[in-house]
mmCIF file with all atom_site columns, C-alpha atoms in Angstrom:
data_model
loop_
_atom_site.group_PDB
_atom_site.id
_atom_site.type_symbol
_atom_site.label_atom_id
_atom_site.label_alt_id
_atom_site.label_comp_id
_atom_site.label_asym_id
_atom_site.label_entity_id
_atom_site.label_seq_id
_atom_site.pdbx_PDB_ins_code
_atom_site.Cartn_x
_atom_site.Cartn_y
_atom_site.Cartn_z
_atom_site.occupancy
_atom_site.B_iso_or_equiv
_atom_site.pdbx_formal_charge
_atom_site.auth_seq_id
_atom_site.auth_comp_id
_atom_site.auth_asym_id
_atom_site.auth_atom_id
_atom_site.pdbx_PDB_model_num
ATOM 1   C CA . MET A 1 1   ? 77.267  8.609   94.758  1.00 0.00 ? 103 MET A CA 1
ATOM 2   C CA . ALA A 1 2   ? 76.198  5.494   94.964  1.00 0.00 ? 104 ALA A CA 1
ATOM 3   C CA . ALA A 1 3   ? 79.353  3.287   97.008  1.00 0.00 ? 105 ALA A CA 1
ATOM 4   C CA . ASP A 1 4   ? 81.807  0.630   95.744  1.00 0.00 ? 106 ASP A CA 1
ATOM 5   C CA . ARG A 1 5   ? 81.159  -3.214  96.773  1.00 0.00 ? 107 ARG A CA 1
ATOM 6   C CA . SER A 1 6   ? 84.191  -1.396  99.800  1.00 0.00 ? 108 SER A CA 1
ATOM 7   C CA . GLY A 1 7   ? 81.818  0.947   100.827 1.00 0.00 ? 109 GLY A CA 1
ATOM 8   C CA . LYS A 1 8   ? 83.529  4.229   99.165  1.00 0.00 ? 110 LYS A CA 1
ATOM 9   C CA . THR A 1 9   ? 82.831  6.480   95.926  1.00 0.00 ? 111 THR A CA 1
ATOM 10  C CA . TRP A 1 10  ? 85.841  7.659   94.815  1.00 0.00 ? 112 TRP A CA 1
ATOM 11  C CA . HIS A 1 11  ? 87.058  4.255   94.334  1.00 0.00 ? 113 HIS A CA 1
ATOM 12  C CA . ARG A 1 12  ? 84.777  4.032   91.116  1.00 0.00 ? 114 ARG A CA 1
ATOM 13  C CA . LEU A 1 13  ? 86.469  7.345   89.942  1.00 0.00 ? 115 LEU A CA 1
ATOM 14  C CA . ALA A 1 14  ? 90.351  6.358   90.779  1.00 0.00 ? 116 ALA A CA 1
ATOM 15  C CA . ALA A 1 15  ? 92.580  7.724   87.794  1.00 0.00 ? 117 ALA A CA 1
ATOM 16  C CA . CYS A 1 16  ? 94.213  3.956   88.481  1.00 0.00 ? 118 CYS A CA 1
ATOM 17  C CA . ARG A 1 17  ? 91.367  2.240   88.854  1.00 0.00 ? 119 ARG A CA 1
ATOM 18  C CA . ASP A 1 18  ? 91.768  -0.392  85.394  1.00 0.00 ? 120 ASP A CA 1
ATOM 19  C CA . ARG A 1 19  ? 95.947  0.622   85.391  1.00 0.00 ? 121 ARG A CA 1
ATOM 20  C CA . ILE A 1 20  ? 96.393  -2.858  85.457  1.00 0.00 ? 122 ILE A CA 1
ATOM 21  C CA . ASP A 1 21  ? 99.227  -2.920  83.812  1.00 0.00 ? 123 ASP A CA 1
ATOM 22  C CA . MET A 1 22  ? 100.976 -0.075  86.692  1.00 0.00 ? 124 MET A CA 1
ATOM 23  C CA . ASP A 1 23  ? 103.489 -1.972  89.403  1.00 0.00 ? 125 ASP A CA 1
ATOM 24  C CA . TRP A 1 24  ? 102.285 1.213   92.395  1.00 0.00 ? 126 TRP A CA 1
ATOM 25  C CA . HIS A 1 25  ? 104.391 -0.246  95.180  1.00 0.00 ? 127 HIS A CA 1
ATOM 26  C CA . SER A 1 26  ? 107.354 -0.759  93.064  1.00 0.00 ? 128 SER A CA 1
ATOM 27  C CA . ASP A 1 27  ? 110.460 0.891   93.821  1.00 0.00 ? 129 ASP A CA 1
ATOM 28  C CA . ASP A 1 28  ? 111.476 1.367   90.811  1.00 0.00 ? 130 ASP A CA 1
ATOM 29  C CA . PRO A 1 29  ? 112.444 5.013   90.297  1.00 0.00 ? 131 PRO A CA 1
ATOM 30  C CA . GLU A 1 30  ? 110.908 5.068   86.387  1.00 0.00 ? 132 GLU A CA 1
ATOM 31  C CA . MET A 1 31  ? 107.330 2.660   87.599  1.00 0.00 ? 133 MET A CA 1
ATOM 32  C CA . SER A 1 32  ? 107.120 4.947   90.359  1.00 0.00 ? 134 SER A CA 1
ATOM 33  C CA . MET A 1 33  ? 107.110 8.160   89.089  1.00 0.00 ? 135 MET A CA 1
ATOM 34  C CA . ALA A 1 34  ? 104.959 6.955   86.116  1.00 0.00 ? 136 ALA A CA 1
ATOM 35  C CA . CYS A 1 35  ? 102.323 6.028   88.935  1.00 0.00 ? 137 CYS A CA 1
ATOM 36  C CA . ARG A 1 36  ? 102.668 9.135   90.141  1.00 0.00 ? 138 ARG A CA 1
ATOM 37  C CA . ASN A 1 37  ? 101.789 11.002  86.555  1.00 0.00 ? 139 ASN A CA 1
ATOM 38  C CA . ILE A 1 38  ? 99.008  9.372   87.133  1.00 0.00 ? 140 ILE A CA 1
ATOM 39  C CA . CYS A 1 39  ? 98.392  9.752   90.360  1.00 0.00 ? 141 CYS A CA 1
ATOM 40  C CA . ALA A 1 40  ? 98.887  13.800  89.559  1.00 0.00 ? 142 ALA A CA 1
ATOM 41  C CA . GLY A 1 41  ? 95.737  14.515  87.591  1.00 0.00 ? 143 GLY A CA 1
ATOM 42  C CA . CYS A 1 42  ? 93.537  12.402  89.355  1.00 0.00 ? 144 CYS A CA 1
ATOM 43  C CA . GLN A 1 43  ? 89.989  13.808  90.912  1.00 0.00 ? 145 GLN A CA 1
ATOM 44  C CA . VAL A 1 44  ? 90.505  11.433  94.150  1.00 0.00 ? 146 VAL A CA 1
ATOM 45  C CA . ARG A 1 45  ? 93.898  12.249  95.012  1.00 0.00 ? 147 ARG A CA 1
ATOM 46  C CA . THR A 1 46  ? 93.023  13.703  98.133  1.00 0.00 ? 148 THR A CA 1
ATOM 47  C CA . PRO A 1 47  ? 90.143  10.822  100.178 1.00 0.00 ? 149 PRO A CA 1
ATOM 48  C CA . CYS A 1 48  ? 92.751  8.229   98.336  1.00 0.00 ? 150 CYS A CA 1
ATOM 49  C CA . LEU A 1 49  ? 96.167  9.920   100.582 1.00 0.00 ? 151 LEU A CA 1
ATOM 50  C CA . ALA A 1 50  ? 93.596  10.305  103.519 1.00 0.00 ? 152 ALA A CA 1
ATOM 51  C CA . GLU A 1 51  ? 92.705  6.942   102.935 1.00 0.00 ? 153 GLU A CA 1
ATOM 52  C CA . ALA A 1 52  ? 95.483  5.222   102.717 1.00 0.00 ? 154 ALA A CA 1
ATOM 53  C CA . LEU A 1 53  ? 97.104  8.125   106.063 1.00 0.00 ? 155 LEU A CA 1
ATOM 54  C CA . HIS A 1 54  ? 93.853  6.643   108.017 1.00 0.00 ? 156 HIS A CA 1
ATOM 55  C CA . ALA A 1 55  ? 95.224  3.131   107.866 1.00 0.00 ? 157 ALA A CA 1
ATOM 56  C CA . CYS A 1 56  ? 98.306  3.724   108.229 1.00 0.00 ? 158 CYS A CA 1
ATOM 57  C CA . ASP A 1 57  ? 99.433  1.788   105.374 1.00 0.00 ? 159 ASP A CA 1
ATOM 58  C CA . PRO A 1 58  ? 103.706 1.631   104.135 1.00 0.00 ? 160 PRO A CA 1
ATOM 59  C CA . TRP A 1 59  ? 103.252 0.412   100.984 1.00 0.00 ? 161 TRP A CA 1
ATOM 60  C CA . GLY A 1 60  ? 102.821 1.621   97.284  1.00 0.00 ? 162 GLY A CA 1
ATOM 61  C CA . ASN A 1 61  ? 101.676 5.538   95.244  1.00 0.00 ? 163 ASN A CA 1
ATOM 62  C CA . TRP A 1 62  ? 98.555  6.873   97.105  1.00 0.00 ? 164 TRP A CA 1
ATOM 63  C CA . GLY A 1 63  ? 97.491  10.100  96.650  1.00 0.00 ? 165 GLY A CA 1
ATOM 64  C CA . GLY A 1 64  ? 100.360 10.876  94.192  1.00 0.00 ? 166 GLY A CA 1
ATOM 65  C CA . LEU A 1 65  ? 102.978 10.259  97.271  1.00 0.00 ? 167 LEU A CA 1
ATOM 66  C CA . SER A 1 66  ? 105.539 7.627   98.266  1.00 0.00 ? 168 SER A CA 1
ATOM 67  C CA . PRO A 1 67  ? 105.386 6.315   101.784 1.00 0.00 ? 169 PRO A CA 1
ATOM 68  C CA . ASP A 1 68  ? 108.841 7.779   102.363 1.00 0.00 ? 170 ASP A CA 1
ATOM 69  C CA . GLU A 1 69  ? 107.087 10.833  102.265 1.00 0.00 ? 171 GLU A CA 1
ATOM 70  C CA . ARG A 1 70  ? 103.313 10.629  103.466 1.00 0.00 ? 172 ARG A CA 1
ATOM 71  C CA . ASP A 1 71  ? 105.821 9.400   106.617 1.00 0.00 ? 173 ASP A CA 1
ATOM 72  C CA . VAL A 1 72  ? 107.623 12.941  106.335 1.00 0.00 ? 174 VAL A CA 1
ATOM 73  C CA . LEU A 1 73  ? 103.622 14.104  106.527 1.00 0.00 ? 175 LEU A CA 1
ATOM 74  C CA . THR A 1 74  ? 103.397 12.154  109.067 1.00 0.00 ? 176 THR A CA 1
ATOM 75  C CA . GLY A 1 75  ? 105.991 13.108  111.075 1.00 0.00 ? 177 GLY A CA 1
ATOM 76  C CA . GLY A 1 76  ? 106.997 9.889   111.562 1.00 0.00 ? 178 GLY A CA 1
ATOM 77  C CA . LYS A 1 77  ? 103.564 9.169   113.046 1.00 0.00 ? 179 LYS A CA 1
ATOM 78  C CA . ASN A 1 78  ? 101.558 7.500   111.303 1.00 0.00 ? 180 ASN A CA 1
ATOM 79  C CA . LEU A 1 79  ? 102.922 4.831   108.922 1.00 0.00 ? 181 LEU A CA 1
ATOM 80  C CA . ARG A 1 80  ? 103.485 1.066   110.783 1.00 0.00 ? 182 ARG A CA 1
ATOM 81  C CA . MET A 1 81  ? 106.907 0.161   111.675 1.00 0.00 ? 183 MET A CA 1
ATOM 82  C CA . LEU A 1 82  ? 107.896 -2.034  109.028 1.00 0.00 ? 184 LEU A CA 1
ATOM 83  C CA . PRO A 1 83  ? 111.394 -4.150  109.103 1.00 0.00 ? 185 PRO A CA 1
ATOM 84  C CA . PRO A 1 84  ? 113.827 -2.795  106.993 1.00 0.00 ? 186 PRO A CA 1
ATOM 85  C CA . HIS A 1 85  ? 113.916 -4.474  103.956 1.00 0.00 ? 187 HIS A CA 1
ATOM 86  C CA . GLY A 1 86  ? 116.000 -7.257  103.590 1.00 0.00 ? 188 GLY A CA 1
ATOM 87  C CA . GLU A 1 87  ? 115.317 -9.174  106.390 1.00 0.00 ? 189 GLU A CA 1
ATOM 88  C CA . ASN A 1 88  ? 113.363 -12.145 106.341 1.00 0.00 ? 190 ASN A CA 1
ATOM 89  C CA . THR A 1 89  ? 110.265 -11.194 107.871 1.00 0.00 ? 191 THR A CA 1
ATOM 90  C CA . ARG A 1 90  ? 109.784 -8.578  105.322 1.00 0.00 ? 192 ARG A CA 1
ATOM 91  C CA . TYR A 1 91  ? 108.803 -10.692 103.035 1.00 0.00 ? 193 TYR A CA 1
ATOM 92  C CA . ALA A 1 92  ? 107.649 -13.438 104.524 1.00 0.00 ? 194 ALA A CA 1
ATOM 93  C CA . LYS A 1 93  ? 105.384 -11.303 106.783 1.00 0.00 ? 195 LYS A CA 1
ATOM 94  C CA . HIS A 1 94  ? 104.559 -8.422  104.914 1.00 0.00 ? 196 HIS A CA 1
ATOM 95  C CA . ARG A 1 95  ? 105.029 -9.464  101.583 1.00 0.00 ? 197 ARG A CA 1
ATOM 96  C CA . CYS A 1 96  ? 107.606 -7.494  100.743 1.00 0.00 ? 198 CYS A CA 1
ATOM 97  C CA . ARG A 1 97  ? 109.373 -8.981  97.057  1.00 0.00 ? 199 ARG A CA 1
ATOM 98  C CA . CYS A 1 98  ? 112.797 -6.490  96.242  1.00 0.00 ? 200 CYS A CA 1
ATOM 99  C CA . ASN A 1 99  ? 114.931 -8.628  95.329  1.00 0.00 ? 201 ASN A CA 1
ATOM 100 C CA . ALA A 1 100 ? 116.744 -7.386  99.198  1.00 0.00 ? 202 ALA A CA 1
ATOM 101 C CA . CYS A 1 101 ? 114.006 -8.793  101.032 1.00 0.00 ? 203 CYS A CA 1
ATOM 102 C CA . ARG A 1 102 ? 113.870 -11.445 98.782  1.00 0.00 ? 204 ARG A CA 1
ATOM 103 C CA . ALA A 1 103 ? 117.714 -12.921 98.985  1.00 0.00 ? 205 ALA A CA 1
ATOM 104 C CA . ALA A 1 104 ? 116.564 -12.498 102.492 1.00 0.00 ? 206 ALA A CA 1
ATOM 105 C CA . HIS A 1 105 ? 114.377 -15.040 102.015 1.00 0.00 ? 207 HIS A CA 1
ATOM 106 C CA . ALA A 1 106 ? 117.058 -17.025 100.437 1.00 0.00 ? 208 ALA A CA 1
ATOM 107 C CA . THR A 1 107 ? 119.349 -17.597 103.323 1.00 0.00 ? 209 THR A CA 1
ATOM 108 C CA . TYR A 1 108 ? 116.850 -17.704 105.324 1.00 0.00 ? 210 TYR A CA 1
ATOM 109 C CA . GLU A 1 109 ? 114.914 -20.837 103.432 1.00 0.00 ? 211 GLU A CA 1
ATOM 110 C CA . ARG A 1 110 ? 118.365 -22.408 102.809 1.00 0.00 ? 212 ARG A CA 1
ATOM 111 C CA . HIS A 1 111 ? 119.611 -21.895 106.758 1.00 0.00 ? 213 HIS A CA 1
ATOM 112 C CA . ARG A 1 112 ? 116.582 -23.922 107.929 1.00 0.00 ? 214 ARG A CA 1
ATOM 113 C CA . ARG A 1 113 ? 116.342 -26.186 105.419 1.00 0.00 ? 215 ARG A CA 1
ATOM 114 C CA . ASN A 1 114 ? 121.039 -26.940 105.863 1.00 0.00 ? 216 ASN A CA 1
ATOM 115 C CA . ARG A 1 115 ? 119.608 -27.316 110.785 1.00 0.00 ? 217 ARG A CA 1
ATOM 116 C CA . LYS A 1 116 ? 116.838 -29.178 110.094 1.00 0.00 ? 218 LYS A CA 1
ATOM 117 C CA . ARG A 1 117 ? 119.000 -31.783 107.390 1.00 0.00 ? 219 ARG A CA 1
ATOM 118 C CA . LEU A 1 118 ? 121.214 -31.826 110.297 1.00 0.00 ? 220 LEU A CA 1
ATOM 119 C CA . THR A 1 119 ? 118.180 -32.551 113.333 1.00 0.00 ? 221 THR A CA 1
ATOM 120 C CA . SER A 1 120 ? 117.415 -35.229 111.166 1.00 0.00 ? 222 SER A CA 1
ATOM 121 C CA . ARG A 1 121 ? 120.835 -36.861 111.111 1.00 0.00 ? 223 ARG A CA 1
ATOM 122 C CA . SER A 1 122 ? 121.639 -36.599 114.745 1.00 0.00 ? 224 SER A CA 1
ATOM 123 C CA . ASP A 1 123 ? 118.225 -39.310 115.413 1.00 0.00 ? 225 ASP A CA 1
#
């Protein structure tokens, strides 16, 4: 079997490969369940999960498991530590776009602009 551009042969066979209509990183329970249903019938579920565990990927559904389930599977030793949802760092550095992280980023930006405004007035 020939490898694709990434060097991984299993990617070509993944049931999710052309499913751009699905949000594999969604926190929405309905979307997550729909994604997991696609994973359930996938023939390359095992190598997909293995890659997620090897890469310590804290996002999305991989191999039919959520990040929390992968964390339980590894005893909490395999996923990168991320700031909790609702912090600007998770939005800015880790690109989480959930509502709580967006709100935290908006608050951070509002405070930053106010500090900048106050600093420029005192000069």
